[in-house]
Tab-separated table of C-alpha atoms in Angstrom:
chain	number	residue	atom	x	y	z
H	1	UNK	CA	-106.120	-7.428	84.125
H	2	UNK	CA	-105.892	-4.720	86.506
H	3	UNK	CA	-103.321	-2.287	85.102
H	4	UNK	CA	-103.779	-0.421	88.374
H	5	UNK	CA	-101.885	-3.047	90.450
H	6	UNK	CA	-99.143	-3.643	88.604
H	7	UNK	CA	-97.094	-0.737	89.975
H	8	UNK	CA	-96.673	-2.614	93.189
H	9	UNK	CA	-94.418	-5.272	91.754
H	10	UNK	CA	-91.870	-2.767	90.151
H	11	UNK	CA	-89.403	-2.678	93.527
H	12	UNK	CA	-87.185	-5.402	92.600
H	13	UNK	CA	-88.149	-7.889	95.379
H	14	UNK	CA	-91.139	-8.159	93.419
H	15	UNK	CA	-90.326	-8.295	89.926
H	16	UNK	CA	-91.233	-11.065	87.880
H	17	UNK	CA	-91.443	-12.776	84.634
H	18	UNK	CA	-94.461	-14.348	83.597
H	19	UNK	CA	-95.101	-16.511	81.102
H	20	UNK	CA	-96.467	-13.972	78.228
H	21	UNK	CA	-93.861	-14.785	75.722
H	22	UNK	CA	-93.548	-12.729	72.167
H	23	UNK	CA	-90.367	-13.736	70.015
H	24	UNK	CA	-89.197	-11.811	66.580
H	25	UNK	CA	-88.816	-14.519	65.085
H	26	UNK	CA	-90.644	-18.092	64.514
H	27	UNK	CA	-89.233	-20.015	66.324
H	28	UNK	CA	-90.583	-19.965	70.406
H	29	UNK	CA	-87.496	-22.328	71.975
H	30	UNK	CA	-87.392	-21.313	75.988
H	31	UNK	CA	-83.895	-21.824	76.385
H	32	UNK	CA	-82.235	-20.406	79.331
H	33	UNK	CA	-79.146	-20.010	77.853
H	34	UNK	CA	-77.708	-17.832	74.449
H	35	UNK	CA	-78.045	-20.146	72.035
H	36	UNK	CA	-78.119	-20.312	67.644
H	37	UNK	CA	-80.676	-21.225	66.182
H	38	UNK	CA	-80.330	-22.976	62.774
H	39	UNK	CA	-79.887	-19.557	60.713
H	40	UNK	CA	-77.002	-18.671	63.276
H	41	UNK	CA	-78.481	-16.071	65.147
H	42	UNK	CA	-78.059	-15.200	68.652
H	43	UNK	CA	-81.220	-16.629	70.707
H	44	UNK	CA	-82.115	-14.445	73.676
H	45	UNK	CA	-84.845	-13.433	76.188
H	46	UNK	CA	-85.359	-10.376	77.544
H	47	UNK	CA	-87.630	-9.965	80.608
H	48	UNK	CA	-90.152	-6.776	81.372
H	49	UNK	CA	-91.610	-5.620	84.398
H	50	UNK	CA	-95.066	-6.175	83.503
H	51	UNK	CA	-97.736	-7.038	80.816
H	52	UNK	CA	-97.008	-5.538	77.188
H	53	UNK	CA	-97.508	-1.435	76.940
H	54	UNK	CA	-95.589	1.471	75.493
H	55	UNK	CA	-93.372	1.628	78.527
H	56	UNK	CA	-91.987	-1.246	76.720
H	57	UNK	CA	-92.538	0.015	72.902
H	58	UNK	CA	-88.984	0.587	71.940
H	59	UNK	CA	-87.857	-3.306	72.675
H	60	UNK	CA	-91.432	-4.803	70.796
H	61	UNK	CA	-90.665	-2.335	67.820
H	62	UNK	CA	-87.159	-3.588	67.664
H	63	UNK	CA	-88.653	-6.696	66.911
H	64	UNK	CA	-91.540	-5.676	64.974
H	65	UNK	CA	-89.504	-4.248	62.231
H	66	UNK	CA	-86.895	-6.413	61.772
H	67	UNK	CA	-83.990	-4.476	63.906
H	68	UNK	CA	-83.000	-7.333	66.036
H	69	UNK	CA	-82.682	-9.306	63.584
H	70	UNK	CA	-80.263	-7.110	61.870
H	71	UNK	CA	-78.084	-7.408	64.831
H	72	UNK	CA	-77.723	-10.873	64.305
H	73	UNK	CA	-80.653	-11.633	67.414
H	74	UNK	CA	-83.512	-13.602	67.720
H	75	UNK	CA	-85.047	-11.593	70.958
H	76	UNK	CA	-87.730	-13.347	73.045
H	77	UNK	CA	-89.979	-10.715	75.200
H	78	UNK	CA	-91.567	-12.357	78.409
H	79	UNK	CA	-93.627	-10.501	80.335
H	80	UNK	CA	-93.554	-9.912	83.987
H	81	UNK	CA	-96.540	-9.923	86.610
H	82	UNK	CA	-96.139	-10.918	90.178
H	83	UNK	CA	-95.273	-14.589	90.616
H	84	UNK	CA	-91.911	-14.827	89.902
H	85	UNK	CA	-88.578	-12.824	91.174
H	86	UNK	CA	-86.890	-11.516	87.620
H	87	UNK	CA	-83.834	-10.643	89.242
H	88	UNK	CA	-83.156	-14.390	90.364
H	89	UNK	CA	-84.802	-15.578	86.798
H	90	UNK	CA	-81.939	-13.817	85.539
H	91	UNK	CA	-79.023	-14.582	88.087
H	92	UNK	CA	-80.380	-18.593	87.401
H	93	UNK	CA	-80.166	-17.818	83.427
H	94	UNK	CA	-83.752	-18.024	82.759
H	95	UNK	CA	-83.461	-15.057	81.039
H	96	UNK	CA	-80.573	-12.828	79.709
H	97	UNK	CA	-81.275	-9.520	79.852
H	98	UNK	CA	-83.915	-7.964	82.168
H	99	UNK	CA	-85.702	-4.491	82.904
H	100	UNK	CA	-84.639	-3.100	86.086
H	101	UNK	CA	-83.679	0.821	87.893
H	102	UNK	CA	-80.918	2.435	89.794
H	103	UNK	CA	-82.348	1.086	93.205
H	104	UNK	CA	-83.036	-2.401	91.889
H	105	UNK	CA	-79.257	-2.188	90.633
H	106	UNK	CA	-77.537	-0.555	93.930
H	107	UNK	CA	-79.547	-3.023	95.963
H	108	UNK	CA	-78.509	-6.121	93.708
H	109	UNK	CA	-74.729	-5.115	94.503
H	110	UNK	CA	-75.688	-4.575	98.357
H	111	UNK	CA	-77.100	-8.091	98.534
H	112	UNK	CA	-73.881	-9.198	95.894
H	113	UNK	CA	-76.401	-10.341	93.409
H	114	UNK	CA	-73.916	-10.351	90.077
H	115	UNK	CA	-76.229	-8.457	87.932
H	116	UNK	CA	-75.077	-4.887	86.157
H	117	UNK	CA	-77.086	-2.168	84.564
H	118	UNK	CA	-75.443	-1.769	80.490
H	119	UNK	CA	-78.402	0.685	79.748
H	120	UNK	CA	-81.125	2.944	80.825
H	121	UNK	CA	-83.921	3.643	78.463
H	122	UNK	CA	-85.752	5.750	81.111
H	123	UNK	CA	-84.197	9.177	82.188
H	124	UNK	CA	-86.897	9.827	84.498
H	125	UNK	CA	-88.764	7.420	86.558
H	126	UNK	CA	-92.744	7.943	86.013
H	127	UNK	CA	-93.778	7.932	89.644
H	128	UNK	CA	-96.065	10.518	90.382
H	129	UNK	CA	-98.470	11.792	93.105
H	130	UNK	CA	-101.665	12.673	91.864
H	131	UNK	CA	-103.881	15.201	93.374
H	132	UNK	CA	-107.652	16.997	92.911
H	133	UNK	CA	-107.634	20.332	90.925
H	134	UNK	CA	-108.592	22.949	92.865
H	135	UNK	CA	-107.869	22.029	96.027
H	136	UNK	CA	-104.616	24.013	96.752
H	137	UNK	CA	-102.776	20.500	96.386
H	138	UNK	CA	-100.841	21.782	92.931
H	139	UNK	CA	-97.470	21.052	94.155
H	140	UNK	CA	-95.330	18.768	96.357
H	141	UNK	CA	-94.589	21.248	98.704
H	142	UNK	CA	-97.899	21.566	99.221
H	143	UNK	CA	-98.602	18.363	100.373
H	144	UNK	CA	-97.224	18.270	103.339
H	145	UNK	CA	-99.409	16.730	106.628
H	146	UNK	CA	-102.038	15.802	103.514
H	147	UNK	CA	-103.336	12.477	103.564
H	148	UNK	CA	-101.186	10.461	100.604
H	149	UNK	CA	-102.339	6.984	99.487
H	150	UNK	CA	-99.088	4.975	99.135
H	151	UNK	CA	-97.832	1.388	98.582
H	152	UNK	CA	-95.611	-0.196	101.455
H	153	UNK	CA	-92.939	-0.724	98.635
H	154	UNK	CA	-92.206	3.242	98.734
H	155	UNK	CA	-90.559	2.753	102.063
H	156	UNK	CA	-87.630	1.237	99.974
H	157	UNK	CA	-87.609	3.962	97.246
H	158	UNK	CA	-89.616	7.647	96.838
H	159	UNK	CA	-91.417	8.210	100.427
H	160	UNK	CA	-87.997	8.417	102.229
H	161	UNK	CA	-87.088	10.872	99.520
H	162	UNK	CA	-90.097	12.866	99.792
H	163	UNK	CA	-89.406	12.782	104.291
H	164	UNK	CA	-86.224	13.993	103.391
H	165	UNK	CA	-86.605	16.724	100.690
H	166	UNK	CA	-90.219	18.468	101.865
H	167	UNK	CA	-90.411	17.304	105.595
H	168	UNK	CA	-93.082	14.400	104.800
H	169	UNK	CA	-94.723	12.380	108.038
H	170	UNK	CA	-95.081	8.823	108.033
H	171	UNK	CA	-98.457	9.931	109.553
H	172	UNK	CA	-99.694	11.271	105.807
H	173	UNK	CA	-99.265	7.315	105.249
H	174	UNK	CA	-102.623	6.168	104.215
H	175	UNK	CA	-102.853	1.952	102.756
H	176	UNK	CA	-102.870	1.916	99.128
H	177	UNK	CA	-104.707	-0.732	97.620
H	178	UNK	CA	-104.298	-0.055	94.032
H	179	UNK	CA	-107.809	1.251	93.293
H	180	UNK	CA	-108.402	5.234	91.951
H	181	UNK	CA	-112.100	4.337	93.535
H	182	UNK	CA	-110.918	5.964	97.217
H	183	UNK	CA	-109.097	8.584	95.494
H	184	UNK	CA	-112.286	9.963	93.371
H	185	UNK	CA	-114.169	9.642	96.495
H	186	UNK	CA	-112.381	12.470	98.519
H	187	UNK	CA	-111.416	15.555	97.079
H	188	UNK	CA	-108.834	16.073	99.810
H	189	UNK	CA	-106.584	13.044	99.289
H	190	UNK	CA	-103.693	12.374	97.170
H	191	UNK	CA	-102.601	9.111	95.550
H	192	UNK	CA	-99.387	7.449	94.164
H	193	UNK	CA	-99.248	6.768	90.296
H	194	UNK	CA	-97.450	6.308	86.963
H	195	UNK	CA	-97.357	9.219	84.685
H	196	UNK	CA	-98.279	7.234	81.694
H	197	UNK	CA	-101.321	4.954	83.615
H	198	UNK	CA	-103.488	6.174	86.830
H	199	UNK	CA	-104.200	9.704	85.454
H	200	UNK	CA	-105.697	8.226	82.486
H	201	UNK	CA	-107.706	5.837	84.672
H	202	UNK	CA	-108.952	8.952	86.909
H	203	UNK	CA	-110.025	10.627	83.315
H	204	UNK	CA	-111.754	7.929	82.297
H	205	UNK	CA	-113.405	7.009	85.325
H	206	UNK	CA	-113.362	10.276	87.132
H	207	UNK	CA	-114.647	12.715	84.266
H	208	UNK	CA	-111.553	15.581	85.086
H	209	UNK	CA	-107.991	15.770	84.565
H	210	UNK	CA	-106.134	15.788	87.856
H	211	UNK	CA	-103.022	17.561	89.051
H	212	UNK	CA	-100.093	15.297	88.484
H	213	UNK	CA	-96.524	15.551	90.288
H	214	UNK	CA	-93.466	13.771	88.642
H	215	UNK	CA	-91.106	12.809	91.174
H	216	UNK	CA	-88.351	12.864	89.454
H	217	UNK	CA	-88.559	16.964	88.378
H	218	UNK	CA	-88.245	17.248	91.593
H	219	UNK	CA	-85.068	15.566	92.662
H	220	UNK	CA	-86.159	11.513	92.629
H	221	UNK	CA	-83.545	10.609	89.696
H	222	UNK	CA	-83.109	6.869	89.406
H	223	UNK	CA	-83.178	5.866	86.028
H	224	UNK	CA	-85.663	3.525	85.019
H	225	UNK	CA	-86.580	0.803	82.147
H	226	UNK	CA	-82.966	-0.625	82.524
H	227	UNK	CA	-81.375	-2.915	80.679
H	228	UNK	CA	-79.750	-5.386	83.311
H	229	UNK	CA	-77.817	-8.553	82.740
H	230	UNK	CA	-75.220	-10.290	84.687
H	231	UNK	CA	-71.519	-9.515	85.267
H	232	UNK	CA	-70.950	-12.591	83.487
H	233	UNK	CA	-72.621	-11.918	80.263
H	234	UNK	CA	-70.618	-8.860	80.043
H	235	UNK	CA	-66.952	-10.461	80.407
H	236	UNK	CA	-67.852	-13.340	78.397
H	237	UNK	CA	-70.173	-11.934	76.006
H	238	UNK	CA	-69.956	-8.220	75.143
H	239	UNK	CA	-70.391	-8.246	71.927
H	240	UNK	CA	-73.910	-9.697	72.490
H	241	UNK	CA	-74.405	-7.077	74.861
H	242	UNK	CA	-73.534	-4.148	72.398
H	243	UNK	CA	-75.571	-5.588	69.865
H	244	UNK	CA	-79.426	-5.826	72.273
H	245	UNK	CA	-78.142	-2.609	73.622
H	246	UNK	CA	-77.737	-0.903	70.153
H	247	UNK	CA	-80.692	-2.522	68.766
H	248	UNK	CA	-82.842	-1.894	71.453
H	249	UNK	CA	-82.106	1.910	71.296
H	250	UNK	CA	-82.322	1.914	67.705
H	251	UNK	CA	-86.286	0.480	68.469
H	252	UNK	CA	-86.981	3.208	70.792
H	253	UNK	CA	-86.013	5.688	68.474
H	254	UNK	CA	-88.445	3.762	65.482
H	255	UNK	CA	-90.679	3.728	67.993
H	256	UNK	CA	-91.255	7.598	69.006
H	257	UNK	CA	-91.145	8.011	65.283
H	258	UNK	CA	-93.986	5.611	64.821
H	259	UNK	CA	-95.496	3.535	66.934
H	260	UNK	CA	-97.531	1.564	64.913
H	261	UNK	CA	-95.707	-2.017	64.299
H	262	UNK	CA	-94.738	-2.227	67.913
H	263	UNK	CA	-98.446	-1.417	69.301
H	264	UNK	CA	-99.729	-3.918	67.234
H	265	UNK	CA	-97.514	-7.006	68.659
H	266	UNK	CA	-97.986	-5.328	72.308
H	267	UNK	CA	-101.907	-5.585	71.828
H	268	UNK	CA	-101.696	-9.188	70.946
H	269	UNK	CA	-99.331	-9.995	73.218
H	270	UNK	CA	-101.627	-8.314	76.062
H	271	UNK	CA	-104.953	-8.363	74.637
H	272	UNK	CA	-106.569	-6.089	77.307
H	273	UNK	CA	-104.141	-3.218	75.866
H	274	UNK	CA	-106.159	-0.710	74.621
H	275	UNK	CA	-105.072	2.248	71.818
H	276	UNK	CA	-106.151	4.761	73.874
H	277	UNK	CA	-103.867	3.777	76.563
H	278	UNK	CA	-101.342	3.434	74.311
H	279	UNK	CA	-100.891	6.768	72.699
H	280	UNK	CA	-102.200	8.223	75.780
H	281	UNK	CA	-98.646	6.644	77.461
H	282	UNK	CA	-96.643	7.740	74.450
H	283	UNK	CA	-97.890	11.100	74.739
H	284	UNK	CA	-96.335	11.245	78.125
H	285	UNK	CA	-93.349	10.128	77.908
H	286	UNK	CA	-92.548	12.573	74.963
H	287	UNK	CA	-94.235	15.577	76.658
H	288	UNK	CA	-92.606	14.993	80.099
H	289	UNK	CA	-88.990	13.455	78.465
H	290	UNK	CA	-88.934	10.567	80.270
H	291	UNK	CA	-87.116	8.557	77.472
H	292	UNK	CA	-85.241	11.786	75.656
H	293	UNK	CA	-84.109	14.586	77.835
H	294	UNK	CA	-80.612	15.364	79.542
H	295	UNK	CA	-77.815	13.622	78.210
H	296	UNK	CA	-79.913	11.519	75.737
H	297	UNK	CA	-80.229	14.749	73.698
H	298	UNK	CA	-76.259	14.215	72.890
H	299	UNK	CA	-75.515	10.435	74.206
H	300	UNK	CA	-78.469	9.196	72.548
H	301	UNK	CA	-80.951	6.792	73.946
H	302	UNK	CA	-79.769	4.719	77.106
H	303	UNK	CA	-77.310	7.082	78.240
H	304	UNK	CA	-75.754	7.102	82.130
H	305	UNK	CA	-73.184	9.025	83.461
H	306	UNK	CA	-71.440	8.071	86.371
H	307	UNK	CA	-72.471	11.561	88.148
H	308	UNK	CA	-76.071	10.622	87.812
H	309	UNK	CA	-75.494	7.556	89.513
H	310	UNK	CA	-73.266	8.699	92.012
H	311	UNK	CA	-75.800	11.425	93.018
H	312	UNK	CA	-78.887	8.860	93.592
H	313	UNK	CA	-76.787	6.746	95.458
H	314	UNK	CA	-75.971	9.546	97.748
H	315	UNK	CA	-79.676	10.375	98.283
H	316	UNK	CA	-80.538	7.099	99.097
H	317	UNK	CA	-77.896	6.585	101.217
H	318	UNK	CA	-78.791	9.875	102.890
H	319	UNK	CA	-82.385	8.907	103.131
H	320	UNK	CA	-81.355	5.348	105.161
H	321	UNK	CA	-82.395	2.852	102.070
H	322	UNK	CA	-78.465	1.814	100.827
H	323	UNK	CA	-75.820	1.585	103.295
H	324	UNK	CA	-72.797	3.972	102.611
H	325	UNK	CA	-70.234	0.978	102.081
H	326	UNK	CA	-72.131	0.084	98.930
H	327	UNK	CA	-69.996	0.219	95.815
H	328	UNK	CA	-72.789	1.709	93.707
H	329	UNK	CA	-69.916	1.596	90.927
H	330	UNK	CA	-70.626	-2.061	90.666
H	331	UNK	CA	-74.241	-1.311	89.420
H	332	UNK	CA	-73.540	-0.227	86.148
H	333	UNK	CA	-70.857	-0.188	83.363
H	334	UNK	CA	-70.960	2.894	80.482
H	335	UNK	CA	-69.202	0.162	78.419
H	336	UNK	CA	-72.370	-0.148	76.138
H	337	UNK	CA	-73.513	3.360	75.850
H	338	UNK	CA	-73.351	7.310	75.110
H	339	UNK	CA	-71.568	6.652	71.773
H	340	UNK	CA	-74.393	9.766	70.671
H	341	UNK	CA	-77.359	10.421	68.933
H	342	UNK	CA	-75.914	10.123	65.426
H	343	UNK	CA	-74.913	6.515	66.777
H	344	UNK	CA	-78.240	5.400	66.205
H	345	UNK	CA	-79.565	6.834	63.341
């Protein structure tokens, strides 16, 4: 598996749901719908954005150690890759809860696709560009008129951002094709990324440790690692919501704490998952708060606030990628969250 080339499916055009399947408990039924199984527990399935790794740690170690099934849930985990369109797995009721972002969410409501965000386990989205040391490329500002490998999918999200905020060209556009190879080649080039993925491949492959650039400390605040699901789960169902929402949290907590159980079920679901990759990810994400900074540190894990939502739908209305009509308040619900930290303990 190329963990490279999964970052171009995470747009939600392209997200899919694959058929990598882990369950917490024994029983492996597919059903599309929330169903009880004989010990009258909740059945559900909850689909990812790609192959098992600790961007997904907090909802394997929920199952890992038992916490869904303290909620009274029987959670399925299928994995994404690129064949199959989550959001429309989970409008059809393949699936019943899925892992989505702020633009995947506004842009849902824009199309009226009836899915809503009840979560977001990400407060900070891990794009990053990635640059050479040494080279006078330390900063975004900095990187203006250089040449920038990017994917065609940042046309819907960060690149208009990055036109907007620092006066980027289209003509700094070079074709991205998912490979650090033309990126270790030439100094003088920068590259798109994850945080927790490509600057690990560049050490490993590359021998240094390169300048990295989170987008989102410098403005680009969608959250990210979502919990979606659709409006009619919510009216019909909420208690089933609250409960995966609560559990789920409760995982990601167990799972900064130690990682352990959860690693082990992601390395068999995704056997290519290595444990240097792993705490190499984990690492991350702590150092750079991607999954505990801002209002997590009182609302607790999965926290939104309707300010934080109404300010990335004004930059990406500003930037040309959501019209201004959209209701973005149709996105998301707070319904299911910021109860605070103590909450979850």
């Amino acid at each position: 598996m190329n963990y490279i080339s999964r970052r171009k499916f995470i747009y939600y055009t392209s997200l899919a749901v694959g058929n990598g399947i882990l369950t917490s408990c024994t029983n492996t039924n597919k059903s599309n719908s929330v169903a009880k199984n004989d010990k009258n527990i909740d059945k559900v399935t909850y689909g990812t954005n790609w192959y098992a790794q600790a961007e997904h740690g907090g909802f394997y170690q929920a199952i890992a150690t038992g916490i869904y099934e303290n909620y009274g849930l029987e959670v399925t985990i299928r994995m994404g890759n690129a064949q199959v369109n989550g959001t429309q797995l989970l409008v059809g009721g393949a699936i019943d809860f899925y892992m989505g972002s702020s633009l995947s969410a506004i842009s849902s409501v824009e199309a009226k696709i009836p899915t809503i965000t009840v979560a977001a386990i990400f407060q900070k989205d891990p794009q990053v560009l990635i640059a050479h040391p040494g080279m006078g490329n330390d900063s975004l500002e900095q990187l203006k008129g250089k040449a920038i490998f990017t994917s065609s999918l940042s046309e819907k999200g960060y690149w208009q951002f990055l036109k907007s905020k620092f006066n980027y060209t289209d003509d700094q556009k070079r074709p991205y094709n998912f490979s650090v190879a033309p990126f270790l080649l030439d100094k003088n080039v920068i590259q798109q990324g994850y945080l927790t993925s490509e600057p690990f491949t560049i050490q490993q492959k590359g021998g240094f440790e390169p300048v990295v650039m989170l987008l989102a400390d410098a403005g680009y605040q969608p959250y990210a690692t979502t919990i979606e699901t659709t409006k009619e789960m919510v009216e019909k169902n909420p208690d089933l919501v609250q409960r995966f929402v609560d559990a789920s949290i409760k995982g990601w907590y167990s799972y900064l704490e130690n990682p352990e159980p959860a690693n082990q079920l992601i390395k068999k679901d995704n056997p290519e998952m290595t444990d240097e990759l792993l705490a190499y990810s984990l690492e991350k994400m702590k150092e750079y708060g991607v999954v505990i900074s801002g209002d997590v540190i009182t609302k607790g894990i999965g926290a939104m606030t309707d300010q934080r939502w109404k300010s990335f739908f004004d930059s990406v209305v500003e930037t040309g990628i959501i019209k201004p009509a959209t209701n973005y308040k149709e996105a998301f619900t707070l319904q299911f969250v910021n109860k605070g930290v103590e909450a979850y303990q």
